[in-house]
Amino acid sequence: MAFRVEISPSALTDAEEAFLYMQKDSSLNAEEWYNGLVNAILSLENLPNRCPLASESEEIGREIRQLIYKRYRILFSVSEEIVQVLRIRHTARDWLSSDEL
């Protein structure tokens, strides 16, 4: 069964900020990173539950999963046939609070 992937405005902003930051050093690397990010997100159409629970999941009290792409965590939730991408965070950053989701 294929899931529908939806991307939150916060996740779009996260991706744009990361892209712009990387673009300062190398436009080519930033474009390659972004294209890979899109492919990683689209891979969630199939078997999104293959990804482990994020550390935030227990503290927030709801199921939040993560897919690691390079040095970024794609944080998402799964409900019925929809994958909702919530945030895209660098792995060096602190865990998210419920306010940030």
C-alpha atoms as a printed R data frame, in Angstrom:
    type eleno elety resid chain resno      x      y      z
1   ATOM     1    CA   MET     A     1  0.000  0.000  0.000
2   ATOM     2    CA   ALA     A     2  1.373  3.414 -0.947
3   ATOM     3    CA   PHE     A     3  1.067  6.203  1.598
4   ATOM     4    CA   ARG     A     4  0.412  9.821  0.712
5   ATOM     5    CA   VAL     A     5  3.253 12.056  1.908
6   ATOM     6    CA   GLU     A     6  2.385 15.541  3.137
7   ATOM     7    CA   ILE     A     7  5.019 18.072  4.153
8   ATOM     8    CA   SER     A     8  4.270 20.644  6.832
9   ATOM     9    CA   PRO     A     9  5.138 24.319  6.354
10  ATOM    10    CA   SER     A    10  7.689 23.967  9.183
11  ATOM    11    CA   ALA     A    11  9.443 21.106  7.386
12  ATOM    12    CA   LEU     A    12  9.524 23.107  4.151
13  ATOM    13    CA   THR     A    13 11.078 26.029  6.021
14  ATOM    14    CA   ASP     A    14 13.622 23.694  7.642
15  ATOM    15    CA   ALA     A    15 14.626 22.302  4.240
16  ATOM    16    CA   GLU     A    16 14.902 25.759  2.704
17  ATOM    17    CA   GLU     A    17 17.049 27.064  5.565
18  ATOM    18    CA   ALA     A    18 19.391 24.069  5.340
19  ATOM    19    CA   PHE     A    19 19.638 24.444  1.567
20  ATOM    20    CA   LEU     A    20 20.445 28.163  1.783
21  ATOM    21    CA   TYR     A    21 23.066 27.516  4.455
22  ATOM    22    CA   MET     A    22 24.763 24.843  2.319
23  ATOM    23    CA   GLN     A    23 24.492 26.974 -0.792
24  ATOM    24    CA   LYS     A    24 26.860 29.526  0.769
25  ATOM    25    CA   ASP     A    25 29.660 26.953  0.441
26  ATOM    26    CA   SER     A    26 28.629 25.115 -2.717
27  ATOM    27    CA   SER     A    27 25.580 25.470 -4.946
28  ATOM    28    CA   LEU     A    28 26.223 22.058 -6.452
29  ATOM    29    CA   ASN     A    29 26.443 20.311 -3.073
30  ATOM    30    CA   ALA     A    30 23.318 22.112 -1.883
31  ATOM    31    CA   GLU     A    31 21.376 20.996 -4.966
32  ATOM    32    CA   GLU     A    32 22.577 17.403 -4.597
33  ATOM    33    CA   TRP     A    33 21.599 17.440 -0.917
34  ATOM    34    CA   TYR     A    34 18.151 18.854 -1.689
35  ATOM    35    CA   ASN     A    35 17.469 16.334 -4.471
36  ATOM    36    CA   GLY     A    36 18.509 13.512 -2.153
37  ATOM    37    CA   LEU     A    37 16.277 14.908  0.588
38  ATOM    38    CA   VAL     A    38 13.288 14.908 -1.767
39  ATOM    39    CA   ASN     A    39 14.019 11.292 -2.729
40  ATOM    40    CA   ALA     A    40 14.358 10.289  0.932
41  ATOM    41    CA   ILE     A    41 11.021 11.921  1.753
42  ATOM    42    CA   LEU     A    42  9.325 10.271 -1.225
43  ATOM    43    CA   SER     A    43 10.659  6.892 -0.053
44  ATOM    44    CA   LEU     A    44  8.241  7.237  2.868
45  ATOM    45    CA   GLU     A    45  5.419  6.404  0.446
46  ATOM    46    CA   ASN     A    46  6.420  2.773  0.954
47  ATOM    47    CA   LEU     A    47  6.773  1.180  4.375
48  ATOM    48    CA   PRO     A    48  7.176  4.323  6.493
49  ATOM    49    CA   ASN     A    49  6.975  2.214  9.645
50  ATOM    50    CA   ARG     A    50 10.363  0.728  8.726
51  ATOM    51    CA   CYS     A    51 11.839  3.833 10.326
52  ATOM    52    CA   PRO     A    52 12.487  3.834 14.074
53  ATOM    53    CA   LEU     A    53 10.718  5.964 16.621
54  ATOM    54    CA   ALA     A    54 12.395  9.293 17.273
55  ATOM    55    CA   SER     A    55 13.699 10.041 20.747
56  ATOM    56    CA   GLU     A    56 11.078 12.774 21.079
57  ATOM    57    CA   SER     A    57  8.275 10.251 20.691
58  ATOM    58    CA   GLU     A    58  8.232  9.082 24.301
59  ATOM    59    CA   GLU     A    59  8.518 12.557 25.811
60  ATOM    60    CA   ILE     A    60  5.853 14.054 23.545
61  ATOM    61    CA   GLY     A    61  3.518 11.121 24.043
62  ATOM    62    CA   ARG     A    62  2.777 10.393 20.409
63  ATOM    63    CA   GLU     A    63  4.414  8.296 17.750
64  ATOM    64    CA   ILE     A    64  7.022 10.333 15.883
65  ATOM    65    CA   ARG     A    65  9.327  8.437 13.541
66  ATOM    66    CA   GLN     A    66 12.580  9.487 11.959
67  ATOM    67    CA   LEU     A    67 14.406  8.808  8.748
68  ATOM    68    CA   ILE     A    68 18.077  9.759  8.748
69  ATOM    69    CA   TYR     A    69 19.293 11.468  5.589
70  ATOM    70    CA   LYS     A    70 22.973 12.397  5.689
71  ATOM    71    CA   ARG     A    71 23.271 14.542  8.838
72  ATOM    72    CA   TYR     A    72 19.561 15.360  9.025
73  ATOM    73    CA   ARG     A    73 16.581 13.739 10.686
74  ATOM    74    CA   ILE     A    74 13.310 13.728  8.791
75  ATOM    75    CA   LEU     A    75 10.709 13.632 11.569
76  ATOM    76    CA   PHE     A    76  7.261 12.393 10.632
77  ATOM    77    CA   SER     A    77  4.073 10.790 11.854
78  ATOM    78    CA   VAL     A    78  2.009  8.060 10.220
79  ATOM    79    CA   SER     A    79 -1.762  7.860 10.411
80  ATOM    80    CA   GLU     A    80 -3.831  5.521  8.293
81  ATOM    81    CA   GLU     A    81 -2.651  6.234  4.720
82  ATOM    82    CA   ILE     A    82 -0.867  9.552  5.330
83  ATOM    83    CA   VAL     A    83  2.732 10.306  6.240
84  ATOM    84    CA   GLN     A    84  3.031 13.823  7.654
85  ATOM    85    CA   VAL     A    85  6.584 15.185  7.528
86  ATOM    86    CA   LEU     A    86  6.763 17.455 10.562
87  ATOM    87    CA   ARG     A    87 10.323 18.773 10.705
88  ATOM    88    CA   ILE     A    88 13.774 18.336  9.172
89  ATOM    89    CA   ARG     A    89 16.525 18.808 11.740
90  ATOM    90    CA   HIS     A    90 20.298 18.542 11.757
91  ATOM    91    CA   THR     A    91 21.395 15.661 13.958
92  ATOM    92    CA   ALA     A    92 23.577 17.993 16.055
93  ATOM    93    CA   ARG     A    93 20.559 20.003 17.187
94  ATOM    94    CA   ASP     A    94 18.658 19.306 20.394
95  ATOM    95    CA   TRP     A    95 15.541 17.172 20.423
96  ATOM    96    CA   LEU     A    96 12.303 18.883 19.559
97  ATOM    97    CA   SER     A    97  9.740 19.889 22.133
98  ATOM    98    CA   SER     A    98  6.032 19.411 21.505
99  ATOM    99    CA   ASP     A    99  5.822 23.166 20.790
100 ATOM   100    CA   GLU     A   100  8.203 22.772 17.850
101 ATOM   101    CA   LEU     A   101  6.137 20.073 16.177
